[in-house]
Coordinates of C-alpha atoms in Angstrom, one line a residue:
X21 CA 18.0 17.9 -9.3
X22 CA 14.5 18.5 -10.6
X23 CA 11.5 17.8 -8.4
X24 CA 9.7 14.5 -8.2
X25 CA 6.8 15.5 -10.5
X26 CA 9.3 16.5 -13.2
X27 CA 11.5 13.5 -12.9
X28 CA 8.5 11.0 -13.1
X29 CA 7.9 12.3 -16.7
X30 CA 11.3 13.3 -18.0
X31 CA 14.1 11.5 -16.1
X32 CA 16.3 9.1 -18.1
X33 CA 15.1 10.1 -21.5
X34 CA 16.3 12.5 -24.3
X35 CA 14.2 12.4 -27.4
X36 CA 17.2 13.3 -29.7
X37 CA 18.7 9.9 -28.7
X38 CA 15.6 8.1 -29.9
X39 CA 14.8 9.7 -33.3
X40 CA 13.0 12.5 -31.4
X41 CA 10.2 10.3 -30.4
X42 CA 8.0 12.0 -27.8
X43 CA 7.1 8.8 -26.0
X44 CA 9.8 6.3 -25.1
X45 CA 10.0 3.8 -28.0
X46 CA 9.4 0.1 -27.5
X47 CA 12.6 -1.6 -28.6
X48 CA 10.9 -4.9 -29.4
X49 CA 14.0 -6.8 -30.4
X50 CA 15.8 -9.8 -29.0
X51 CA 19.3 -8.6 -29.9
X52 CA 21.2 -5.6 -31.4
X53 CA 23.7 -5.1 -34.2
X54 CA 27.1 -4.8 -32.7
X55 CA 28.5 -2.5 -35.5
X56 CA 32.1 -3.6 -35.4
X57 CA 34.6 -5.8 -33.5
X58 CA 35.9 -2.8 -31.6
X59 CA 32.4 -1.7 -30.5
X60 CA 31.6 -5.3 -29.5
X61 CA 34.7 -5.4 -27.3
X62 CA 33.6 -2.0 -25.7
X63 CA 30.0 -3.3 -25.1
X64 CA 31.2 -6.6 -23.5
X65 CA 33.7 -4.8 -21.2
X66 CA 31.0 -2.2 -20.2
X67 CA 33.1 0.6 -21.5
X68 CA 30.1 1.6 -23.7
X69 CA 26.5 1.4 -22.7
X70 CA 24.3 -0.1 -25.4
X71 CA 22.2 -3.0 -26.4
X72 CA 23.6 -6.5 -26.8
X73 CA 20.8 -8.9 -26.0
X74 CA 17.5 -7.9 -24.4
X75 CA 17.8 -10.5 -21.7
X76 CA 20.6 -8.4 -20.1
X77 CA 19.7 -4.9 -21.3
X78 CA 17.3 -3.0 -23.6
X79 CA 16.9 0.7 -24.3
X80 CA 13.3 0.8 -23.2
X81 CA 14.1 -1.0 -20.0
X82 CA 17.1 1.2 -19.4
X83 CA 14.9 4.4 -19.4
X84 CA 12.7 2.8 -16.8
X85 CA 15.7 1.9 -14.7
X86 CA 17.1 5.5 -15.0
X87 CA 13.7 7.1 -14.2
X88 CA 13.1 5.1 -11.1
X89 CA 16.7 5.6 -10.0
X90 CA 16.1 9.4 -10.3
X91 CA 12.8 9.3 -8.4
X92 CA 14.5 7.3 -5.7
X93 CA 17.7 9.3 -5.5
X94 CA 19.5 6.0 -5.9
X95 CA 22.8 5.1 -7.5
X96 CA 21.3 2.6 -10.0
X97 CA 18.6 0.0 -10.7
X98 CA 18.0 -3.3 -12.4
X99 CA 14.5 -3.9 -13.7
X100 CA 13.2 -7.5 -13.7
X101 CA 10.3 -9.6 -14.8
X102 CA 8.4 -9.5 -11.5
X103 CA 8.6 -8.3 -7.9
X104 CA 9.3 -11.8 -6.7
X105 CA 12.2 -12.0 -9.1
X106 CA 13.5 -8.8 -7.5
X107 CA 13.2 -10.2 -4.0
X108 CA 14.6 -13.6 -4.9
X109 CA 17.6 -12.1 -6.7
X110 CA 18.5 -9.9 -3.8
X111 CA 18.1 -12.6 -1.1
X112 CA 19.9 -15.3 -3.0
X113 CA 22.8 -12.9 -4.0
X114 CA 23.4 -11.6 -0.5
X115 CA 23.2 -15.0 1.1
X116 CA 25.4 -17.0 -1.3
X117 CA 27.4 -19.6 0.6
X118 CA 24.8 -20.4 3.2
X119 CA 24.3 -17.1 4.9
X120 CA 21.1 -15.6 6.5
X121 CA 18.7 -12.6 6.4
X122 CA 16.6 -11.3 9.3
X123 CA 13.0 -10.4 8.7
X124 CA 9.6 -10.0 10.4
X125 CA 6.7 -12.3 9.7
X126 CA 4.4 -9.5 8.6
X127 CA 5.2 -9.8 4.9
X128 CA 3.3 -10.3 1.7
X129 CA 2.2 -14.0 1.7
X130 CA 4.4 -15.0 -1.3
X131 CA 7.4 -13.4 0.3
X132 CA 6.8 -15.0 3.7
X133 CA 6.3 -18.5 2.1
X134 CA 9.4 -18.1 0.0
X135 CA 11.4 -17.0 3.1
X136 CA 10.2 -19.9 5.2
X137 CA 10.3 -22.8 2.7
X138 CA 11.8 -21.9 -0.7
X139 CA 15.0 -20.0 -0.2
X140 CA 16.3 -22.4 2.4
X141 CA 16.4 -25.1 -0.3
X142 CA 19.3 -23.1 -1.7
X143 CA 21.1 -22.6 1.6
X144 CA 19.7 -19.2 2.3
X145 CA 18.3 -19.0 5.8
X146 CA 15.7 -16.5 6.9
X147 CA 15.6 -15.8 10.6
X148 CA 12.3 -14.3 11.8
X149 CA 12.2 -11.9 14.8
X150 CA 9.9 -12.6 17.8
X151 CA 8.8 -9.0 18.2
X152 CA 9.0 -7.1 14.9
X153 CA 8.5 -3.8 16.6
X154 CA 11.4 -4.3 19.1
X155 CA 14.8 -3.4 17.7
X156 CA 16.5 -5.7 20.2
X157 CA 14.6 -8.7 18.7
X158 CA 16.5 -8.0 15.4
X159 CA 19.8 -7.6 17.1
X160 CA 19.7 -10.8 19.1
X161 CA 19.4 -12.8 15.8
X162 CA 22.4 -11.2 14.1
X163 CA 25.4 -13.6 13.9
X164 CA 28.5 -14.0 11.8
X165 CA 26.5 -15.3 8.9
X166 CA 23.9 -12.5 8.8
X167 CA 23.9 -10.5 5.6
X168 CA 21.0 -8.2 5.8
X169 CA 17.7 -7.1 7.5
X170 CA 14.6 -7.2 5.3
X171 CA 11.3 -5.3 5.9
X172 CA 8.4 -3.8 4.1
X173 CA 8.0 0.0 4.6
X174 CA 4.2 -0.6 4.8
X175 CA 3.2 -4.2 5.5
X176 CA 0.7 -6.1 3.5
X177 CA -2.1 -6.6 4.5
X178 CA -2.2 -4.8 7.9
X179 CA -0.4 -1.6 6.9
X180 CA 2.1 -1.8 9.7
X181 CA 4.9 0.7 9.9
X182 CA 8.5 0.3 11.3
X183 CA 11.2 2.6 12.5
X184 CA 13.3 2.6 9.3
X185 CA 16.1 4.8 10.7
X186 CA 16.5 2.7 13.8
X187 CA 16.7 -0.5 11.8
X188 CA 19.2 1.1 9.3
X189 CA 21.4 2.2 12.3
X190 CA 21.3 -1.4 13.7
X191 CA 22.1 -2.9 10.3
X192 CA 25.0 -0.6 9.7
X193 CA 26.3 -1.2 13.3
X194 CA 26.8 -4.8 12.2
X195 CA 28.1 -4.1 8.7
X196 CA 25.0 -5.4 6.9
X197 CA 22.5 -3.6 4.6
X198 CA 18.9 -2.7 5.3
X199 CA 16.7 -4.0 2.5
X200 CA 13.2 -2.4 2.1
X201 CA 10.3 -3.6 0.0
X202 CA 8.7 -0.2 -0.8
X203 CA 6.0 -1.6 -3.0
X204 CA 3.0 -0.2 -1.1
X205 CA 4.4 3.2 -0.4
X206 CA 6.1 3.8 -3.8
X207 CA 8.8 6.6 -3.9
X208 CA 6.0 9.2 -4.1
X209 CA 5.0 8.5 -0.5
X210 CA 8.3 7.4 1.0
X211 CA 11.9 7.2 -0.1
X212 CA 13.7 4.6 2.1
X213 CA 17.1 5.8 0.9
X214 CA 16.6 9.1 2.6
X215 CA 16.2 7.2 5.9
X216 CA 19.2 4.9 5.8
X217 CA 18.1 2.0 3.6
X218 CA 20.7 0.5 1.3
X219 CA 18.7 -1.7 -1.1
X220 CA 15.1 -1.2 -2.2
X221 CA 12.9 -3.6 -4.1
X222 CA 9.6 -3.1 -5.8
X223 CA 6.9 -5.1 -7.4
X224 CA 6.4 -2.5 -10.1
X225 CA 3.2 -4.3 -10.9
X226 CA 1.5 -2.4 -8.1
X227 CA 1.7 1.4 -7.5
X228 CA 4.6 2.2 -9.9
X229 CA 2.6 0.8 -12.9
X230 CA -0.8 1.3 -11.3
X231 CA -3.1 -0.1 -13.9
X232 CA -3.1 -3.8 -13.2
X233 CA -1.8 -4.7 -16.7
X234 CA 1.8 -5.5 -16.2
X235 CA 4.1 -7.8 -14.1
X236 CA 7.4 -6.2 -13.3
X237 CA 10.0 -5.8 -10.5
X238 CA 12.9 -3.4 -9.7
X239 CA 16.0 -3.5 -7.5
X240 CA 17.7 -0.3 -6.5
X241 CA 20.9 0.4 -4.6
X242 CA 21.8 3.5 -2.7
X243 CA 25.5 3.6 -3.6
X244 CA 26.4 4.5 0.0
X245 CA 26.7 1.1 1.6
X246 CA 30.3 -0.3 2.1
X247 CA 30.3 -4.1 1.4
X248 CA 33.2 -5.6 3.3
X249 CA 35.3 -8.2 1.5
X250 CA 35.0 -10.4 4.6
X251 CA 31.2 -10.5 4.6
X252 CA 30.5 -10.2 0.8
X253 CA 33.4 -12.0 -1.0
X254 CA 31.1 -12.7 -4.0
X255 CA 31.3 -9.0 -4.9
X256 CA 35.1 -9.2 -4.9
X257 CA 35.5 -12.4 -6.7
X258 CA 37.1 -11.8 -10.1
X259 CA 35.5 -13.4 -13.2
X260 CA 36.7 -13.6 -16.8
X261 CA 33.0 -13.0 -17.7
X262 CA 33.4 -9.5 -16.4
X263 CA 36.7 -8.9 -18.1
X264 CA 37.8 -5.4 -19.3
X265 CA 38.8 -4.6 -22.9
X266 CA 42.3 -5.7 -22.2
X267 CA 41.0 -9.2 -21.2
X268 CA 41.7 -8.8 -17.5
X269 CA 39.3 -10.5 -15.1
X270 CA 37.3 -8.2 -12.9
X271 CA 34.9 -8.4 -9.9
X272 CA 31.6 -6.6 -9.5
X273 CA 33.3 -4.3 -7.1
X274 CA 36.0 -3.5 -9.7
X275 CA 33.3 -2.3 -12.1
X276 CA 31.2 -0.3 -9.7
X277 CA 32.3 -0.2 -6.0
X278 CA 29.2 1.8 -5.2
X279 CA 26.7 -0.8 -6.5
X280 CA 28.4 -4.2 -6.7
X281 CA 25.1 -5.9 -5.9
X282 CA 23.5 -4.5 -9.1
X283 CA 26.6 -5.5 -11.2
X284 CA 26.4 -9.0 -9.6
X285 CA 22.7 -9.2 -10.4
X286 CA 23.0 -8.1 -14.0
X287 CA 26.2 -10.0 -14.8
X288 CA 25.2 -13.3 -13.3
X289 CA 21.6 -13.6 -12.1
X290 CA 20.0 -11.8 -15.0
X291 CA 22.4 -13.5 -17.4
X292 CA 21.9 -17.0 -16.1
X293 CA 18.5 -17.1 -14.5
X294 CA 17.1 -14.7 -17.0
X295 CA 14.1 -13.0 -15.3
X296 CA 14.2 -10.2 -17.9
X297 CA 11.6 -7.5 -18.1
X298 CA 10.2 -7.2 -21.6
X299 CA 10.5 -3.9 -23.5
X300 CA 6.7 -3.6 -23.8
X301 CA 6.1 -4.2 -20.1
X302 CA 8.8 -1.6 -19.3
X303 CA 6.9 0.8 -21.6
X304 CA 3.7 0.2 -19.7
X305 CA 5.3 0.8 -16.3
X306 CA 6.7 4.1 -17.7
X307 CA 3.2 5.1 -18.8
X308 CA 2.0 4.4 -15.2
X309 CA 4.8 6.5 -13.7
X310 CA 3.5 9.6 -15.7
X311 CA 0.6 9.8 -13.3
X312 CA 2.0 8.3 -10.1
X313 CA 1.6 11.4 -7.9
X314 CA -2.0 12.0 -8.8
X315 CA -2.9 8.3 -8.5
X316 CA -1.2 7.5 -5.2
X317 CA -2.4 10.8 -3.6
X318 CA -6.1 10.1 -4.4
X319 CA -5.9 6.4 -3.6
X320 CA -4.4 7.3 -0.2
X321 CA -7.2 9.8 0.5
X322 CA -9.8 7.3 -0.6
X323 CA -8.3 4.7 1.8
X324 CA -8.5 7.2 4.6
X325 CA -12.1 7.9 3.9
X326 CA -12.9 4.2 3.8
X327 CA -11.1 3.7 7.1
X328 CA -13.2 6.5 8.7
X329 CA -16.4 4.9 7.5
X330 CA -15.5 1.4 8.6
X331 CA -14.6 2.6 12.1
X332 CA -18.3 3.4 12.6
X333 CA -19.7 0.1 11.6
X334 CA -20.8 -2.4 14.2
X335 CA -20.2 -5.2 11.6
X336 CA -16.5 -4.4 11.7
X337 CA -14.4 -5.8 14.5
X338 CA -11.3 -3.6 13.9
X339 CA -9.6 -1.5 11.3
X340 CA -5.9 -1.5 10.4
X341 CA -4.4 1.6 8.8
X342 CA -2.0 4.3 10.2
X343 CA -4.9 6.8 9.9
X344 CA -7.2 4.7 12.0
X345 CA -8.2 6.2 15.4
X346 CA -6.5 3.6 17.5
X347 CA -3.5 2.9 15.3
X348 CA -0.3 2.4 17.1
X349 CA 1.6 3.8 14.1
X350 CA 0.5 7.4 14.2
X351 CA 3.9 8.7 15.3
X352 CA 5.7 6.7 12.7
X353 CA 3.2 7.8 10.0
X354 CA 3.8 11.5 11.0
X355 CA 7.5 11.0 10.8
X356 CA 7.9 9.0 7.6
X357 CA 4.6 9.5 5.7
X358 CA 3.5 13.1 5.7
X359 CA 1.6 12.6 2.4
X360 CA -0.3 9.7 3.9
X361 CA 0.4 6.0 4.6
X362 CA -0.8 4.4 1.5
X363 CA -3.9 2.9 0.0
X364 CA -3.8 -0.5 1.7
X365 CA -6.1 -1.2 4.8
X366 CA -7.5 -4.2 6.4
X367 CA -10.5 -4.8 8.7
X368 CA -12.1 -7.6 10.7
X369 CA -15.4 -8.8 9.2
X370 CA -17.8 -9.7 12.0
X371 CA -19.7 -12.5 10.3
X372 CA -19.4 -16.0 8.9
X373 CA -17.6 -17.1 5.8
X374 CA -20.9 -17.4 4.1
X375 CA -21.8 -13.9 5.0
X376 CA -18.4 -12.6 3.9
X377 CA -18.9 -14.4 0.5
X378 CA -22.3 -12.7 0.1
X379 CA -20.8 -9.4 1.2
X380 CA -18.1 -9.6 -1.5
X381 CA -20.5 -10.8 -4.2
X382 CA -22.8 -7.8 -3.5
X383 CA -20.1 -5.2 -4.1
X384 CA -20.2 -3.3 -7.4
X385 CA -17.1 -1.1 -7.2
X386 CA -14.6 -3.4 -5.5
X387 CA -13.0 -6.0 -7.6
X388 CA -12.4 -9.4 -5.9
X389 CA -8.8 -10.2 -6.9
X390 CA -5.4 -10.3 -5.4
X391 CA -3.5 -7.4 -6.9
X392 CA -2.9 -4.0 -5.1
X393 CA -2.0 -0.5 -6.2
X394 CA -4.5 -0.7 -9.1
X395 CA -6.7 2.2 -10.4
X396 CA -9.6 0.0 -9.4
X397 CA -10.5 -0.6 -5.8
X398 CA -9.9 -4.2 -4.8
X399 CA -11.0 -6.4 -2.0
X400 CA -9.8 -9.9 -0.8
X401 CA -10.1 -12.1 2.3
X402 CA -6.3 -12.4 2.8
X403 CA -6.1 -15.6 4.9
X404 CA -7.9 -17.5 2.0
X405 CA -6.1 -15.8 -0.9
X406 CA -2.9 -13.7 -0.7
X407 CA -1.8 -15.5 2.4
X408 CA -3.4 -18.8 1.8
X409 CA 0.0 -20.6 1.8
X410 CA 0.6 -19.7 5.4
X411 CA -0.5 -22.2 8.1
X412 CA -2.5 -21.1 11.1
X413 CA 0.6 -20.6 13.2
X414 CA 2.3 -18.4 10.6
X415 CA -0.8 -16.4 10.2
X416 CA -1.0 -15.8 13.9
X417 CA 2.7 -14.7 14.0
X418 CA 2.1 -12.3 11.1
X419 CA -0.9 -10.8 13.0
X420 CA -3.4 -11.9 10.3
X421 CA -6.7 -12.8 11.9
X422 CA -9.0 -15.4 10.3
X423 CA -11.6 -12.7 9.6
X424 CA -9.1 -10.3 7.8
X425 CA -10.4 -8.5 4.8
X426 CA -7.9 -6.3 2.8
X427 CA -8.9 -3.3 0.7
X428 CA -6.7 -1.6 -1.9
X429 CA -8.3 1.7 -2.6
X430 CA -8.5 2.9 -6.2
X431 CA -9.4 6.0 -8.0
X432 CA -13.2 5.8 -7.9
X433 CA -15.3 8.4 -6.0
X434 CA -14.9 7.8 -2.3
X435 CA -18.6 8.5 -1.9
X436 CA -19.4 5.7 -4.3
X437 CA -17.0 3.3 -2.6
X438 CA -18.5 4.0 0.8
X439 CA -22.1 3.7 -0.5
X440 CA -21.1 0.4 -2.1
X441 CA -19.8 -1.0 1.2
X442 CA -22.9 0.3 3.0
X443 CA -25.2 -1.4 0.6
X444 CA -23.3 -4.7 0.9
X445 CA -23.4 -4.6 4.7
X446 CA -27.1 -4.0 4.7
X447 CA -27.7 -6.8 2.2
X448 CA -25.9 -9.2 4.4
X449 CA -26.8 -8.0 7.9
X450 CA -30.1 -6.3 7.3

């Protein structure tokens, strides 16, 4: 297989199959001509790959799915309308029938709130570990209803790291998959599948797209996990909806035993809930992938430069990033992130809320909004924005202090970013 930098530009696309268009065309159509009764039968039975209705499949979206699959060395992918759709589909699909998932509290605020309050409305229980860095804390929660362990490869906002291989070994010991949200790292910095993960989710809105102009999500499956019929009967349940050309009912496992989750998602969740990614948005994510290596590399270096600067400021109480001097994650970063541990960092602002507001307002080169992975450098006070839905107890359990400020480093000059921060500190503190 070709190298990453070749695949990000060429994987999943042959121009001769698309009227020799150099760029991937935007197939902006709701549905597709079926051609003939026989071809319609082939399409519905999945004997032939092709467009039927854009809600369940589209050529532009398919190129994105194949490209990210190649970059991730995965078996397959399903692209969706948002990262939260990707997370929700996976959690709900795995826990059908009142099962549970184990997770740490140190998640993106939307994920943590959904895990705590929303998914339980549908019978999906999320069990949170007491000590997210202790493997035994995960194992003690595993019971007969557990259907997966869920983590972020780099946590948001504190850039925490976890021992992926140890968690994968634990999950597999109990016959359940390890699910990794790899949004912050992207496959450029880290490939969870190479370290035992079974399912990977992305908010493609962030580093994959990278330009802050598109909402998108992706679910990938390794193709290596063995879903037992006892634990995952939904993947073995035959449905006439998935029938073959001879009219025989089939299960997701019958169609693809290596990725029954993806078949389940496309055949039922995407079909009936309908969080479909639009062709135009898929095109924009593909444009972002063209430059992912250069973008993520520079953003990571900019983050490291900002960390080094912040560590020398008396107005900063602490700095969280694996490159920080006192980071407890240096060994894990060396093991899993040789290219650097991403562009997200957080720090403690030693001042009042009024001073923090003045500090943010004074910045010229940091945008104050809640995205990450953008070409622009971004800053937010996480407890009041990205994690505002968490009550004080949940914030404490997640390790998010009340004075937490999160930075997502962009592509500007690191010198300009540091000078911008320095001027803002001087304006507030004198």
